[in-house]
Amino acid sequence: MTKIKRLQASAGLSDSFEKGRGQLLALVHCEARLPNEDLALNRKSDEVLELLQQYLVGDLTAEALALQLPTDIEPRKRQ
């Protein structure tokens, strides 16, 4: 994560990216604590990672990224 932060700073990435990166880290930590059978098939961490990737390749603006990041970071459980 330290290397990511250094690369992020040198690339001049937005505050939205920083927020999304923090959410991704928190989601991965939360999801790692759940048994695999309790995890949703479409994990929030996957959604956030995809949003960050779309931003990095220019498919999303910083504003669009900020609007699409989840408001909660609790992983969904299977229903």
Short mmCIF file of N, CA and C in Angstrom, two decimals:
data_model
loop_
_atom_site.label_atom_id
_atom_site.label_comp_id
_atom_site.label_asym_id
_atom_site.label_seq_id
_atom_site.Cartn_x
_atom_site.Cartn_y
_atom_site.Cartn_z
N MET A 1 0.82 -1.19 0.00
CA MET A 1 0.00 0.00 0.00
C MET A 1 0.87 1.25 0.00
N THR A 2 2.02 1.20 0.62
CA THR A 2 2.91 2.36 0.62
C THR A 2 3.38 2.68 -0.78
N LYS A 3 3.70 1.64 -1.54
CA LYS A 3 4.13 1.85 -2.92
C LYS A 3 2.99 2.45 -3.75
N ILE A 4 1.78 1.98 -3.52
CA ILE A 4 0.62 2.53 -4.24
C ILE A 4 0.47 4.01 -3.92
N LYS A 5 0.61 4.39 -2.64
CA LYS A 5 0.48 5.79 -2.26
C LYS A 5 1.55 6.65 -2.91
N ARG A 6 2.78 6.14 -3.00
CA ARG A 6 3.85 6.90 -3.66
C ARG A 6 3.55 7.07 -5.15
N LEU A 7 3.13 6.00 -5.80
CA LEU A 7 2.80 6.09 -7.22
C LEU A 7 1.61 7.03 -7.44
N GLN A 8 0.65 6.95 -6.55
CA GLN A 8 -0.53 7.80 -6.63
C GLN A 8 -0.12 9.27 -6.54
N ALA A 9 0.75 9.59 -5.61
CA ALA A 9 1.20 10.97 -5.44
C ALA A 9 2.00 11.45 -6.65
N SER A 10 2.87 10.61 -7.17
CA SER A 10 3.68 11.03 -8.32
C SER A 10 2.84 11.16 -9.59
N ALA A 11 1.74 10.42 -9.67
CA ALA A 11 0.86 10.50 -10.83
C ALA A 11 -0.15 11.63 -10.71
N GLY A 12 -0.27 12.21 -9.51
CA GLY A 12 -1.22 13.30 -9.33
C GLY A 12 -2.67 12.86 -9.38
N LEU A 13 -2.96 11.68 -8.84
CA LEU A 13 -4.33 11.17 -8.88
C LEU A 13 -5.21 11.94 -7.90
N SER A 14 -6.51 11.92 -8.15
CA SER A 14 -7.48 12.72 -7.41
C SER A 14 -7.74 12.23 -6.00
N ASP A 15 -8.39 13.09 -5.22
CA ASP A 15 -8.84 12.71 -3.89
C ASP A 15 -9.86 11.58 -3.96
N SER A 16 -10.64 11.54 -5.04
CA SER A 16 -11.62 10.47 -5.23
C SER A 16 -10.92 9.12 -5.32
N PHE A 17 -9.79 9.09 -6.01
CA PHE A 17 -9.03 7.85 -6.10
C PHE A 17 -8.53 7.45 -4.73
N GLU A 18 -8.03 8.40 -3.96
CA GLU A 18 -7.54 8.12 -2.60
C GLU A 18 -8.66 7.54 -1.75
N LYS A 19 -9.84 8.12 -1.84
CA LYS A 19 -10.98 7.61 -1.08
C LYS A 19 -11.32 6.19 -1.52
N GLY A 20 -11.36 5.96 -2.82
CA GLY A 20 -11.67 4.63 -3.34
C GLY A 20 -10.62 3.60 -2.96
N ARG A 21 -9.35 4.00 -2.97
CA ARG A 21 -8.28 3.09 -2.57
C ARG A 21 -8.42 2.71 -1.10
N GLY A 22 -8.78 3.68 -0.28
CA GLY A 22 -9.00 3.39 1.14
C GLY A 22 -10.18 2.46 1.34
N GLN A 23 -11.26 2.69 0.58
CA GLN A 23 -12.42 1.82 0.66
C GLN A 23 -12.07 0.41 0.22
N LEU A 24 -11.29 0.29 -0.83
CA LEU A 24 -10.90 -1.03 -1.32
C LEU A 24 -10.14 -1.79 -0.24
N LEU A 25 -9.21 -1.13 0.39
CA LEU A 25 -8.43 -1.77 1.45
C LEU A 25 -9.34 -2.22 2.59
N ALA A 26 -10.25 -1.34 3.02
CA ALA A 26 -11.17 -1.67 4.12
C ALA A 26 -12.08 -2.84 3.73
N LEU A 27 -12.57 -2.84 2.50
CA LEU A 27 -13.45 -3.92 2.05
C LEU A 27 -12.73 -5.26 2.01
N VAL A 28 -11.51 -5.24 1.52
CA VAL A 28 -10.74 -6.50 1.47
C VAL A 28 -10.51 -7.03 2.88
N HIS A 29 -10.21 -6.15 3.82
CA HIS A 29 -10.03 -6.59 5.21
C HIS A 29 -11.32 -7.18 5.77
N CYS A 30 -12.45 -6.52 5.51
CA CYS A 30 -13.75 -7.02 6.01
C CYS A 30 -14.11 -8.35 5.36
N GLU A 31 -13.94 -8.43 4.05
CA GLU A 31 -14.30 -9.66 3.34
C GLU A 31 -13.40 -10.82 3.73
N ALA A 32 -12.17 -10.54 4.08
CA ALA A 32 -11.24 -11.60 4.47
C ALA A 32 -11.66 -12.27 5.77
N ARG A 33 -12.42 -11.56 6.59
CA ARG A 33 -12.86 -12.11 7.87
C ARG A 33 -14.09 -13.03 7.74
N LEU A 34 -14.77 -12.96 6.61
CA LEU A 34 -15.98 -13.76 6.42
C LEU A 34 -15.64 -15.10 5.77
N PRO A 35 -16.33 -16.15 6.16
CA PRO A 35 -16.15 -17.42 5.45
C PRO A 35 -16.58 -17.26 3.98
N ASN A 36 -15.93 -17.96 3.10
CA ASN A 36 -16.24 -17.84 1.67
C ASN A 36 -17.72 -18.06 1.37
N GLU A 37 -18.33 -19.00 2.07
CA GLU A 37 -19.74 -19.29 1.78
C GLU A 37 -20.67 -18.15 2.20
N ASP A 38 -20.19 -17.22 3.02
CA ASP A 38 -21.00 -16.07 3.43
C ASP A 38 -20.82 -14.86 2.53
N LEU A 39 -19.85 -14.89 1.64
CA LEU A 39 -19.58 -13.75 0.77
C LEU A 39 -20.52 -13.74 -0.43
N ALA A 40 -20.93 -12.55 -0.81
CA ALA A 40 -21.74 -12.38 -2.01
C ALA A 40 -20.91 -12.75 -3.24
N LEU A 41 -21.57 -13.20 -4.29
CA LEU A 41 -20.84 -13.52 -5.51
C LEU A 41 -20.24 -12.27 -6.13
N ASN A 42 -20.98 -11.17 -6.10
CA ASN A 42 -20.51 -9.88 -6.60
C ASN A 42 -20.07 -9.05 -5.40
N ARG A 43 -18.80 -9.12 -5.08
CA ARG A 43 -18.27 -8.46 -3.88
C ARG A 43 -18.09 -6.97 -4.11
N LYS A 44 -18.29 -6.21 -3.05
CA LYS A 44 -18.10 -4.77 -3.13
C LYS A 44 -16.65 -4.43 -3.48
N SER A 45 -15.71 -5.23 -2.99
CA SER A 45 -14.31 -4.95 -3.31
C SER A 45 -14.07 -5.05 -4.82
N ASP A 46 -14.73 -5.99 -5.48
CA ASP A 46 -14.62 -6.11 -6.93
C ASP A 46 -15.19 -4.87 -7.63
N GLU A 47 -16.31 -4.38 -7.12
CA GLU A 47 -16.95 -3.19 -7.71
C GLU A 47 -16.04 -1.97 -7.58
N VAL A 48 -15.47 -1.78 -6.40
CA VAL A 48 -14.59 -0.63 -6.18
C VAL A 48 -13.33 -0.75 -7.02
N LEU A 49 -12.75 -1.94 -7.08
CA LEU A 49 -11.56 -2.15 -7.91
C LEU A 49 -11.85 -1.82 -9.36
N GLU A 50 -12.99 -2.25 -9.86
CA GLU A 50 -13.35 -1.95 -11.25
C GLU A 50 -13.51 -0.45 -11.47
N LEU A 51 -14.14 0.24 -10.53
CA LEU A 51 -14.29 1.70 -10.65
C LEU A 51 -12.92 2.39 -10.68
N LEU A 52 -12.02 1.95 -9.81
CA LEU A 52 -10.68 2.54 -9.79
C LEU A 52 -9.94 2.30 -11.11
N GLN A 53 -10.09 1.11 -11.65
CA GLN A 53 -9.45 0.79 -12.93
C GLN A 53 -10.03 1.65 -14.05
N GLN A 54 -11.35 1.83 -14.05
CA GLN A 54 -11.99 2.67 -15.07
C GLN A 54 -11.49 4.11 -14.98
N TYR A 55 -11.30 4.60 -13.76
CA TYR A 55 -10.77 5.94 -13.57
C TYR A 55 -9.34 6.04 -14.11
N LEU A 56 -8.52 5.05 -13.78
CA LEU A 56 -7.11 5.09 -14.18
C LEU A 56 -6.92 5.06 -15.69
N VAL A 57 -7.80 4.38 -16.41
CA VAL A 57 -7.65 4.33 -17.87
C VAL A 57 -8.43 5.43 -18.58
N GLY A 58 -9.07 6.29 -17.80
CA GLY A 58 -9.75 7.44 -18.38
C GLY A 58 -11.20 7.22 -18.76
N ASP A 59 -11.78 6.10 -18.36
CA ASP A 59 -13.19 5.86 -18.66
C ASP A 59 -14.12 6.57 -17.69
N LEU A 60 -13.62 6.99 -16.53
CA LEU A 60 -14.40 7.73 -15.53
C LEU A 60 -13.64 8.97 -15.13
N THR A 61 -14.36 10.06 -14.92
CA THR A 61 -13.74 11.26 -14.36
C THR A 61 -13.67 11.11 -12.85
N ALA A 62 -12.91 11.98 -12.22
CA ALA A 62 -12.83 11.97 -10.76
C ALA A 62 -14.20 12.20 -10.14
N GLU A 63 -14.99 13.07 -10.76
CA GLU A 63 -16.33 13.36 -10.25
C GLU A 63 -17.24 12.13 -10.36
N ALA A 64 -17.18 11.45 -11.50
CA ALA A 64 -18.00 10.25 -11.69
C ALA A 64 -17.56 9.15 -10.72
N LEU A 65 -16.26 9.03 -10.51
CA LEU A 65 -15.76 8.04 -9.55
C LEU A 65 -16.31 8.34 -8.17
N ALA A 66 -16.22 9.59 -7.74
CA ALA A 66 -16.70 9.97 -6.41
C ALA A 66 -18.18 9.65 -6.24
N LEU A 67 -18.96 9.86 -7.28
CA LEU A 67 -20.41 9.61 -7.21
C LEU A 67 -20.74 8.12 -7.18
N GLN A 68 -19.88 7.29 -7.75
CA GLN A 68 -20.19 5.86 -7.85
C GLN A 68 -19.58 5.01 -6.74
N LEU A 69 -18.68 5.59 -5.94
CA LEU A 69 -18.12 4.81 -4.83
C LEU A 69 -19.20 4.52 -3.81
N PRO A 70 -19.19 3.33 -3.22
CA PRO A 70 -20.23 2.99 -2.24
C PRO A 70 -20.16 3.89 -1.01
N THR A 71 -21.32 4.11 -0.39
CA THR A 71 -21.35 4.95 0.80
C THR A 71 -21.06 4.15 2.06
N ASP A 72 -21.23 2.86 2.01
CA ASP A 72 -20.89 2.01 3.16
C ASP A 72 -19.82 1.01 2.72
N ILE A 73 -19.06 0.52 3.65
CA ILE A 73 -18.00 -0.42 3.29
C ILE A 73 -18.19 -1.78 3.94
N GLU A 74 -19.39 -2.06 4.38
CA GLU A 74 -19.68 -3.39 4.91
C GLU A 74 -19.90 -4.35 3.74
N PRO A 75 -19.21 -5.47 3.72
CA PRO A 75 -19.42 -6.42 2.62
C PRO A 75 -20.81 -7.04 2.69
N ARG A 76 -21.36 -7.26 1.52
CA ARG A 76 -22.68 -7.91 1.45
C ARG A 76 -22.51 -9.39 1.73
N LYS A 77 -23.49 -9.94 2.42
CA LYS A 77 -23.50 -11.39 2.66
C LYS A 77 -24.50 -12.04 1.72
N ARG A 78 -24.30 -13.31 1.46
CA ARG A 78 -25.26 -14.05 0.62
C ARG A 78 -26.60 -14.08 1.29
N GLN A 79 -27.60 -14.03 0.48
CA GLN A 79 -28.98 -14.06 0.99
C GLN A 79 -29.47 -15.50 1.02
#
